[in-house]
Tab-separated table of C-alpha atoms and ligand atoms in Angstrom:
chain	number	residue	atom	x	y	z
T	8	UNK	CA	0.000	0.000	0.000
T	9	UNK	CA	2.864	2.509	0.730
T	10	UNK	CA	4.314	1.730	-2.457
T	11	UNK	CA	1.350	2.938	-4.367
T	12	UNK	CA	0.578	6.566	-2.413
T	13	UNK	CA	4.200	6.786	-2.455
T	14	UNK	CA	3.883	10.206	-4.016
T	15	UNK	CA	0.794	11.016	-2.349
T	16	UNK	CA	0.067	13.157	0.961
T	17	UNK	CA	-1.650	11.400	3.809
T	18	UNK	CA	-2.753	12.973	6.883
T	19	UNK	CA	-4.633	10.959	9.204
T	20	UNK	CA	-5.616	11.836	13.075
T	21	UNK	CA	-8.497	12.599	15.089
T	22	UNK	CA	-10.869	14.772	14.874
T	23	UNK	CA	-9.710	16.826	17.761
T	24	UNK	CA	-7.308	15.189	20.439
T	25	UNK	CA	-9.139	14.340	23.627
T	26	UNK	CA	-5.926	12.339	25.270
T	27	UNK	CA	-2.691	11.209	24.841
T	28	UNK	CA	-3.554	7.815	25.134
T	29	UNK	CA	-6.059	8.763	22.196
T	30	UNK	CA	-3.082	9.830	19.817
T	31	UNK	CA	-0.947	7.284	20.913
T	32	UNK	CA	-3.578	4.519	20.125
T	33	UNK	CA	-4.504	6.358	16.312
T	34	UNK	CA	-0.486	6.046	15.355
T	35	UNK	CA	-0.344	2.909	16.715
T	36	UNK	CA	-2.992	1.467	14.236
T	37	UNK	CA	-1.199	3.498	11.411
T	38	UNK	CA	1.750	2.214	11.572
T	39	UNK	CA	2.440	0.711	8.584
T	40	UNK	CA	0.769	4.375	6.403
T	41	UNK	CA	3.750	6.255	5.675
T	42	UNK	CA	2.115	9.190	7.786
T	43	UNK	CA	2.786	12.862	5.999
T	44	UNK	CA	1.569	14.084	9.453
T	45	UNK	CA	-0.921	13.166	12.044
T	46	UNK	CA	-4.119	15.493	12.668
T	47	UNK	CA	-5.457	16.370	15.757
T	48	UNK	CA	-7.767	19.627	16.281
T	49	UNK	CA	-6.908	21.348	19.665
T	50	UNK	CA	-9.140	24.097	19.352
T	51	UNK	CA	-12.660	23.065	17.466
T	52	UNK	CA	-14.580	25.853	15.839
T	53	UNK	CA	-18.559	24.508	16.723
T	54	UNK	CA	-21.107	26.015	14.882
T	55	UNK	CA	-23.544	26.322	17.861
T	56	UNK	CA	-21.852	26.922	21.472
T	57	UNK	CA	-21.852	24.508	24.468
T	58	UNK	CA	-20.597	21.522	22.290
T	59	UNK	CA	-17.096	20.121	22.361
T	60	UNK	CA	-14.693	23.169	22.260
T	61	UNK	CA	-11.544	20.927	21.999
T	62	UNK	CA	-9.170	20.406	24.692
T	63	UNK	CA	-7.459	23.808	24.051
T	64	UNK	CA	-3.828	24.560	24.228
T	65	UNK	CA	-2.744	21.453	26.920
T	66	UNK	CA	-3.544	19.416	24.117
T	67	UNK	CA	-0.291	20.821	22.435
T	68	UNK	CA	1.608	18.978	25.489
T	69	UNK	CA	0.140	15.133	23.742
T	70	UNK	CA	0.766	16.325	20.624
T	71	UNK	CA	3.986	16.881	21.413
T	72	UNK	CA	4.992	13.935	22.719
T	73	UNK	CA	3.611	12.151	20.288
T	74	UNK	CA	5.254	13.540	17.656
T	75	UNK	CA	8.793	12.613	19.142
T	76	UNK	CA	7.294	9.339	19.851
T	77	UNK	CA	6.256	8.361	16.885
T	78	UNK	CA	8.903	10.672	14.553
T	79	UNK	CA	6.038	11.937	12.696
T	80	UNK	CA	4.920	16.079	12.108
T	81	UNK	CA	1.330	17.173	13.583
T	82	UNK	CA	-0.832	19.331	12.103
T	83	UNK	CA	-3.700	21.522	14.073
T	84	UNK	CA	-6.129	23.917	13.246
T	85	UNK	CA	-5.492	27.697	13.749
T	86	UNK	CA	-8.135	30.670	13.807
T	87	UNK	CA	-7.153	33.455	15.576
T	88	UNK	CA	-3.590	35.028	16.408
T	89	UNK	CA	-3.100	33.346	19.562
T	90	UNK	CA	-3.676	29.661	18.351
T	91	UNK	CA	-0.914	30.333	15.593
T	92	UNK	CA	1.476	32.139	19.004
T	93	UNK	CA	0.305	28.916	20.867
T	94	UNK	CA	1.143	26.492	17.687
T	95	UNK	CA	4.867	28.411	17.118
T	96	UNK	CA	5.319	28.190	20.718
T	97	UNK	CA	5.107	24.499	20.905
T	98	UNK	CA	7.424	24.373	17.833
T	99	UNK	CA	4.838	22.406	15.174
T	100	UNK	CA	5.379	22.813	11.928
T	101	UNK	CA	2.082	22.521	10.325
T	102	UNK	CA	-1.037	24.152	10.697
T	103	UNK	CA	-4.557	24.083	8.067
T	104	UNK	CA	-7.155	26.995	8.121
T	105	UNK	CA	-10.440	26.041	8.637
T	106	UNK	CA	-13.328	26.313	6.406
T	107	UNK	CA	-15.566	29.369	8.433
T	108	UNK	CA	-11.951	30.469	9.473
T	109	UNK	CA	-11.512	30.654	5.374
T	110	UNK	CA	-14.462	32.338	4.711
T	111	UNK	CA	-13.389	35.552	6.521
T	112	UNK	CA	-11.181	37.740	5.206
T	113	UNK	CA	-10.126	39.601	8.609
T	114	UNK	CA	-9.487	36.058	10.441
T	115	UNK	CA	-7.286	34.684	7.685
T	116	UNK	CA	-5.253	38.217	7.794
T	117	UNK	CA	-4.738	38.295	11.219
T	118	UNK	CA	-3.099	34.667	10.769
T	119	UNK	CA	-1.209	35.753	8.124
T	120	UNK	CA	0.024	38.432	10.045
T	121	UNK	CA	0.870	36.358	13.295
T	122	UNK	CA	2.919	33.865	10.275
T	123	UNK	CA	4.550	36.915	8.571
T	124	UNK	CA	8.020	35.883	7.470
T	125	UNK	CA	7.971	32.461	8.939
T	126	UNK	CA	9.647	30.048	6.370
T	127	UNK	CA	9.359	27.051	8.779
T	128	UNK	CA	5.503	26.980	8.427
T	129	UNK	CA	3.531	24.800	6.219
T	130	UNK	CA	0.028	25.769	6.379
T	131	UNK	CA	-2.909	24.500	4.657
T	132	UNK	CA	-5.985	26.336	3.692
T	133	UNK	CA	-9.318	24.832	3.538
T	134	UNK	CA	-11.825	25.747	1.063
T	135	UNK	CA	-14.557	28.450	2.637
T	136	UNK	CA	-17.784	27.206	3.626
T	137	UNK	CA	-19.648	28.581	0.275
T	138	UNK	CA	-18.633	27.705	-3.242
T	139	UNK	CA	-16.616	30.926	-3.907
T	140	UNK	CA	-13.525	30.638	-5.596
T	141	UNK	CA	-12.166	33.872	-4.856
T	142	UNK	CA	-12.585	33.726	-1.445
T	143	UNK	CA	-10.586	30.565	-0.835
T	144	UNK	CA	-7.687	32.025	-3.756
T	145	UNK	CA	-8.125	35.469	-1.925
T	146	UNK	CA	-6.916	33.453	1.458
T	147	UNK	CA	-4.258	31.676	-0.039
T	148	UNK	CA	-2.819	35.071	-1.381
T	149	UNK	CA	-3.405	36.122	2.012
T	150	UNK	CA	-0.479	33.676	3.542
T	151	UNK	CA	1.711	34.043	0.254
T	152	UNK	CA	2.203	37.958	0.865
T	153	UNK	CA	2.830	37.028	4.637
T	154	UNK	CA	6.172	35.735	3.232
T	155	UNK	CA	4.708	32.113	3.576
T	156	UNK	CA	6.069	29.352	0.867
T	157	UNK	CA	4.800	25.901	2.378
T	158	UNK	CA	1.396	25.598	1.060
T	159	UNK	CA	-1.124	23.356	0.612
T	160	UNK	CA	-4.799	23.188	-0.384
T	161	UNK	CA	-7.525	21.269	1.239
T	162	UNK	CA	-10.905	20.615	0.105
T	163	UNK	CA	-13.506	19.685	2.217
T	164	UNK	CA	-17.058	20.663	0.205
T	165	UNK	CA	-19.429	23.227	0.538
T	166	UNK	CA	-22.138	24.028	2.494
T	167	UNK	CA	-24.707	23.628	-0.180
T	168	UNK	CA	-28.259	24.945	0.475
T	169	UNK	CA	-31.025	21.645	-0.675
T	170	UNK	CA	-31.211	18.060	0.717
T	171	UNK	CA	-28.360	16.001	-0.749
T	172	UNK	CA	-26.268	12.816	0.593
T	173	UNK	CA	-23.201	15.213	1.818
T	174	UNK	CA	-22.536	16.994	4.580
T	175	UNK	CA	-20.446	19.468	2.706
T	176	UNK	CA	-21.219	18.955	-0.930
T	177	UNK	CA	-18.053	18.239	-2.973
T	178	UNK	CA	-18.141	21.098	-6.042
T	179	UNK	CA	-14.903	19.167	-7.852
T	180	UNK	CA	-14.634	22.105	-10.594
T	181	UNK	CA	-13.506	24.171	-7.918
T	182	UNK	CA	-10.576	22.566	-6.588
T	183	UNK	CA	-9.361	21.759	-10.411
T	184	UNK	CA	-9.681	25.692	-10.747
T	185	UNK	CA	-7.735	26.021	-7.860
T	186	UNK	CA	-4.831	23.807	-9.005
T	187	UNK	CA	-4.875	25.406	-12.272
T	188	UNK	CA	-4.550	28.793	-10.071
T	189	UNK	CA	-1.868	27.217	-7.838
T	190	UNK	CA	-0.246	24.477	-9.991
T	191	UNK	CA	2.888	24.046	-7.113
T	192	UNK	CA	0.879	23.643	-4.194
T	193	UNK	CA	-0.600	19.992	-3.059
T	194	UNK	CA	-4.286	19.832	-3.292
T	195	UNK	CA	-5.957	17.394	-0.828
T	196	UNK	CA	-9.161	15.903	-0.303
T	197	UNK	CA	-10.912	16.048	3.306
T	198	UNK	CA	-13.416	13.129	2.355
T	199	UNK	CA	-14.957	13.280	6.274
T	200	UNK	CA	-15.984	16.779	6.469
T	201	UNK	CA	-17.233	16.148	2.598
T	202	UNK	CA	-19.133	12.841	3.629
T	203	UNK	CA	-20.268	13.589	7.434
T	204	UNK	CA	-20.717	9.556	7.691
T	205	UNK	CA	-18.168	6.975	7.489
T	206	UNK	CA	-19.679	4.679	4.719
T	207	UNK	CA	-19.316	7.707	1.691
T	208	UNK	CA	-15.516	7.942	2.160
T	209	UNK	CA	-14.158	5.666	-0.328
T	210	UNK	CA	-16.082	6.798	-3.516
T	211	UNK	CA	-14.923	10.225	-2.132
T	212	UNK	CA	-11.272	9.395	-2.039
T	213	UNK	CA	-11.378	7.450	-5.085
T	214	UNK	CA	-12.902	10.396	-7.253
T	215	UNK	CA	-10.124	12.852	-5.534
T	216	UNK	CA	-7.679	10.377	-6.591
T	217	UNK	CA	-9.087	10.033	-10.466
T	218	UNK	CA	-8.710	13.963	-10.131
T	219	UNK	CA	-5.376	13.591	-9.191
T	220	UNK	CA	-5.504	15.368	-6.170
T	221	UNK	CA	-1.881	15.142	-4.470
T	222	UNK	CA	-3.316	13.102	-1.059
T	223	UNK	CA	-5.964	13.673	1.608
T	224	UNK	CA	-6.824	14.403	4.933
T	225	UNK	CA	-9.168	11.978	7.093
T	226	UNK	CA	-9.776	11.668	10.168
T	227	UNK	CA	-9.542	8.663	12.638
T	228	UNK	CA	-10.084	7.225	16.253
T	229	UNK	CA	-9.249	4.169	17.528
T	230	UNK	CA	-12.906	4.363	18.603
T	231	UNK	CA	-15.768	6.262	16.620
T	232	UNK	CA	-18.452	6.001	18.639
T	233	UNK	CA	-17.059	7.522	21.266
T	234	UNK	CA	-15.584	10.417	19.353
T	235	UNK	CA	-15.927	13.734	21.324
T	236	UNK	CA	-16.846	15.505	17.770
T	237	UNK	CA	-17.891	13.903	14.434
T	238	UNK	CA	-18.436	10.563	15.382
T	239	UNK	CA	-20.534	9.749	12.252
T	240	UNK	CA	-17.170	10.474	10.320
T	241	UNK	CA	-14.619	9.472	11.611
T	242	UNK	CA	-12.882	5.453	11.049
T	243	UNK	CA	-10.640	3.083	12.599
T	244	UNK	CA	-7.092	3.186	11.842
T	245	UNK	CA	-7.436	-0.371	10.638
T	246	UNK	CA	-10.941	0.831	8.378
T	247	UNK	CA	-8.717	3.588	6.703
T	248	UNK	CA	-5.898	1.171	5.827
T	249	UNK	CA	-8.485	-1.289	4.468
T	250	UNK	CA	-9.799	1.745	2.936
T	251	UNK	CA	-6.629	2.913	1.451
T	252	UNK	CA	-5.636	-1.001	-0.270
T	253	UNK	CA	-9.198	-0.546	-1.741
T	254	UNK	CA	-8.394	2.656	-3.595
T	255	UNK	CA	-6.855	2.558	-6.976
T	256	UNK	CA	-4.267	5.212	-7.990
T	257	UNK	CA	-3.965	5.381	-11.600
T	258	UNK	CA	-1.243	6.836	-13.571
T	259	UNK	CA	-1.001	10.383	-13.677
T	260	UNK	CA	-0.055	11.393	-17.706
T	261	UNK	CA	3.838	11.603	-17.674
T	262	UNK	CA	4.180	14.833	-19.350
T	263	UNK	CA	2.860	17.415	-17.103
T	264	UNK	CA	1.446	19.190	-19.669
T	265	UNK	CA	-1.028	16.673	-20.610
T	266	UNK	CA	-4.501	16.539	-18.371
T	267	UNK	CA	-5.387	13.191	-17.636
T	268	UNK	CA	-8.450	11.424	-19.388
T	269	UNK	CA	-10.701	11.179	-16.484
T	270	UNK	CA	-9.693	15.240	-15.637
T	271	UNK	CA	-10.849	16.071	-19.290
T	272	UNK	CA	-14.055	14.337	-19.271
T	273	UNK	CA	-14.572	16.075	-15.789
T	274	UNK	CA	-13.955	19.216	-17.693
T	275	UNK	CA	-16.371	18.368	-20.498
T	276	UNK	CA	-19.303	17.643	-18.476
T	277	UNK	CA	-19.077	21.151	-16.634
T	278	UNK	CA	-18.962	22.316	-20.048
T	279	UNK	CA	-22.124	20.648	-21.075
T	280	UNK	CA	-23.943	21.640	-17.998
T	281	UNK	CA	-22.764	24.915	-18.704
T	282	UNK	CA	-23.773	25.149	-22.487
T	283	UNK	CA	-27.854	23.360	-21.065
T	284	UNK	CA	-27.854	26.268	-18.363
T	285	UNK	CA	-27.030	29.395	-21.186
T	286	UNK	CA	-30.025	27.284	-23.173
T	287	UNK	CA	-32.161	27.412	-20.418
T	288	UNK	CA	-30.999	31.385	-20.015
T	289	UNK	CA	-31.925	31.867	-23.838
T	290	UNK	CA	-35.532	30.087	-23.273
T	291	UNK	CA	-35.777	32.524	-19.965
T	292	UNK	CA	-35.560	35.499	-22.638
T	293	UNK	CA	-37.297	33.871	-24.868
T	294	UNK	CA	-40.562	33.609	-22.608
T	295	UNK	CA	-39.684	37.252	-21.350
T	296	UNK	CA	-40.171	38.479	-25.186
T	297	UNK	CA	-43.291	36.332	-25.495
T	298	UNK	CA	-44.971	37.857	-22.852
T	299	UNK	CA	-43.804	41.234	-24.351
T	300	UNK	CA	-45.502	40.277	-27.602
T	301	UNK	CA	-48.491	38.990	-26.080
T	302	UNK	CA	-49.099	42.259	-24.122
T	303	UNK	CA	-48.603	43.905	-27.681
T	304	UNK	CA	-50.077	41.930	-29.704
T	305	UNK	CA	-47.018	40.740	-31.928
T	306	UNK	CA	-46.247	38.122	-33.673
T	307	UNK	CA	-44.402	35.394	-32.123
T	308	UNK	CA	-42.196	34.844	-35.635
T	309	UNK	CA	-40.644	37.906	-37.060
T	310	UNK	CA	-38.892	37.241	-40.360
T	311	UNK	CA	-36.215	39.762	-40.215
T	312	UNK	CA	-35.347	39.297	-36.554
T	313	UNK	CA	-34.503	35.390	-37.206
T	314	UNK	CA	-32.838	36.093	-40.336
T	315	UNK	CA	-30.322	38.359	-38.792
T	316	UNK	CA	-29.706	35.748	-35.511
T	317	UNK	CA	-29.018	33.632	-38.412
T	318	UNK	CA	-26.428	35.659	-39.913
T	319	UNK	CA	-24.787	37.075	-36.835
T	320	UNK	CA	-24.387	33.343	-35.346
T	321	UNK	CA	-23.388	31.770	-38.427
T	322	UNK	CA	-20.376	34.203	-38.544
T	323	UNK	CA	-19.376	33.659	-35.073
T	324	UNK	CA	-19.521	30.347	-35.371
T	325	UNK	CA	-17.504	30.426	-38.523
T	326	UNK	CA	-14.475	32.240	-36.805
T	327	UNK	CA	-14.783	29.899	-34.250
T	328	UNK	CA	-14.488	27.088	-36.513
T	329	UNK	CA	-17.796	25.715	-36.102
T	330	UNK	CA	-18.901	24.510	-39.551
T	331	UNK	CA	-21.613	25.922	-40.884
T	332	UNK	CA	-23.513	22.480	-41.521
T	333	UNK	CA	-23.389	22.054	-38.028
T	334	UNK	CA	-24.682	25.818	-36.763
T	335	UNK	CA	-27.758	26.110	-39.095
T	336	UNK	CA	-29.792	23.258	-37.669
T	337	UNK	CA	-28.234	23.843	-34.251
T	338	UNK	CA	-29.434	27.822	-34.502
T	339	UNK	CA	-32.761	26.105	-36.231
T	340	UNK	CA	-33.353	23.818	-33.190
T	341	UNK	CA	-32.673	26.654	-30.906
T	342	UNK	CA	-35.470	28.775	-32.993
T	343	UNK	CA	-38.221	25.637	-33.138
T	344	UNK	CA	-38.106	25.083	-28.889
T	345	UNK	CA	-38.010	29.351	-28.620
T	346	UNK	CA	-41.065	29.075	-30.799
T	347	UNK	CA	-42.938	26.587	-28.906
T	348	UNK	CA	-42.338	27.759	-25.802
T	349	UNK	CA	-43.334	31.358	-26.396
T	350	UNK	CA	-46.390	29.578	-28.395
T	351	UNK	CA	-47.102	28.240	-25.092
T	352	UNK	CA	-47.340	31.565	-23.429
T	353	UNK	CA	-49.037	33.154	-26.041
T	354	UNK	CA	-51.584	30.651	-27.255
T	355	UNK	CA	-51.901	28.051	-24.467
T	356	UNK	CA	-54.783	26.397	-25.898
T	357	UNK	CA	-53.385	25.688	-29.167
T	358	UNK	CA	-49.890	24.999	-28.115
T	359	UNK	CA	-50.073	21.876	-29.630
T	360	UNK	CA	-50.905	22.631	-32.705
T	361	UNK	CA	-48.749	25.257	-33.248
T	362	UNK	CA	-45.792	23.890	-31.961
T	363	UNK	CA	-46.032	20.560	-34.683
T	364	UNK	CA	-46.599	22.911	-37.867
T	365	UNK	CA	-43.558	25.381	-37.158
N	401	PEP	C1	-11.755	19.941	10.964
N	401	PEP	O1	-10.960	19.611	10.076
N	401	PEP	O2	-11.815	19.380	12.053
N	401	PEP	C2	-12.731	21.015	10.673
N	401	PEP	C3	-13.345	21.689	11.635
N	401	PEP	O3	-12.907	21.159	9.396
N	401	PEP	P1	-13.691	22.253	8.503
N	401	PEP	O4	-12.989	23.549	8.726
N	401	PEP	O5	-13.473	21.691	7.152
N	401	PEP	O6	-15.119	22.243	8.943
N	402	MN	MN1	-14.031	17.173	12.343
């Protein structure tokens, strides 16, 4: 199993540390996972108050030890100032931003500020909690113009309004964006905080590993159920291993400058989504106008007005290369479902009718 993440980044650890004996147990049980670094939150940012606040900053005394112990780098969550003086204090190496800690511009400056400078730092910022690109490439630029070089990107879904089977819905366009943004730093996959229950993690890490995402971070306790936070997420040391020999890592193309297959056909079905939305835009209009014409009592076809969307198009499409046999029953297509949709706003009765003979 090491052989084949060999040149992948794994970070595995508890949710938050609740004990020594806790750590001690989770890198027991990982022994044989060439560990990038373990995880363990210290300070846990809850979205209501009176749950599990973390241990706080004695759980930096464990962590310590257990590092030395077990020759292997922590990593902890920071959010304000005084976590990161806390974190530098204790001499660890590696901190990650947390998602709401993302989503703010004046937290993620005040970090960078406490960081200024500090080339001994690798620190790892998680996505924000909404789907906005420029707010998790704003915080990244954030800790570059601190002086920061050691960075990493972590994504760990959004918060997606609408019932689906995630807890933070995976939006995999975004972190290929990212890359493309940041093509030096390692982009990981936080499949827990995506899935929010154990049993969705492998499909998780095995589509962040057809993306070629550099590694991941996931979180384990040597016992679950008992978890002070996320217990619905978080896996045995001996699940994730038995997790991990279940996951296929393909081959990544050779030359860098080639995208792999499954990355492409990513690509190409955001681009088809992307061509049915602007459709669905043009119909939008299209219904807009008809209830225009209605009110005015115009005709829904208007020779000139289609003959010059059939010129104009034809000779974008043409510098485009887009052949022209192609465009004109694409652009007529187009015209026939405008037609019966406004049809249906204008003559609901006979939409039938009038649909079939156009
Ligand atoms: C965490 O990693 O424990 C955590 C709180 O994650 P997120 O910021 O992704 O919610
Ligand atoms: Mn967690």
């Amino acid at each position: 199993m090491n052989e084949k993440f060999k040149n992948k980044i794994i970070i595995a650890g508890p949710c938050s540390a609740e004990s020594e004996q806790q750590l001690d147990e989770v890198l027991e049980g990982l022994q044989e996972v060439d560990l990038y670094a373990f995880r363990a939150g210290v300070w846990k940012p809850r979205t209501r108050p009176n749950g599990f606040e973390g241990k706080g900053a004695k759980a930096l005394d464990w962590i310590a030890n257990i590092e030395k112990k077990f020759q292997c780098p922590a990593i902890s969550e920071v959010a304000t100032c005084e976590h990161v003086e806390n974190i530098l204090q204790r001499g660890l190496s590696k901190v990650w931003i947390g998602a709401r800690t993302t989503s703010n511009p004046f937290a993620v400056q005040e970090i960078a500020d406490a960081l200024q400078g500090n080339q001994e730092i690798e620190v790892f910022v998680k996505n924000p909690i909404n789907p906005d690109i420029n707010l998790w490439r704003g915080a990244v630029e954030r800790i570059e113009n601190a002086g920061i070089q050691k960075i990493g990107l972590i994504h760990r879904g959004f918060s997606v309004v609408g019932h689906h089977s995630y807890r933070n819905v995976p939006i995999w366009k975004i972190p290929l964006d990212m890359m493309a943004v940041f093509p030096t730093y390692p982009m990981l996959v936080d499949p827990s905080h995506i899935a929010g229950k154990s049993d969705l993690l492998p499909e998780i890490i095995q589509k962040a590993m057809d993306l070629a995402f550099n590694g991941m971070m996931i979180e384990t306790h040597p016992n679950p159920d008992e978890a002070l936070s996320d217990p619905e997420q978080q896996i045995t040391p001996q699940k994730l291993i038995a997790i991990l020999s279940n996951t296929t890592i393909r081959q990544e193309d050779s030359s860098a400058a080639e995208e792999s297959l499954e990355s492409l056909r990513f690509q190409m079905d955001q681009v088809d989504e992307d061509l049915l939305e602007h459709v669905r835009q043009r119909m939008d209009l299209a219904q807009k106008i008809a209830q225009y014409k209605k009110l005015h009592n115009i005709t829904i076809y208007q020779k000139e007005r289609w003959e010059e969307i059939r010129k104009t198009r034809t000779q974008i499409a043409q510098k485009m290369n887009l052949s022209e046999s192609f465009i004109r029953p694409y652009l007529d297509a187009l015209h026939q479902e405008s037609i019966r949709q406004q049809t249906e706003i204008m003559n609901p009765k006979s939409e039938q009718g009038a649909a079939r003979d156009y």
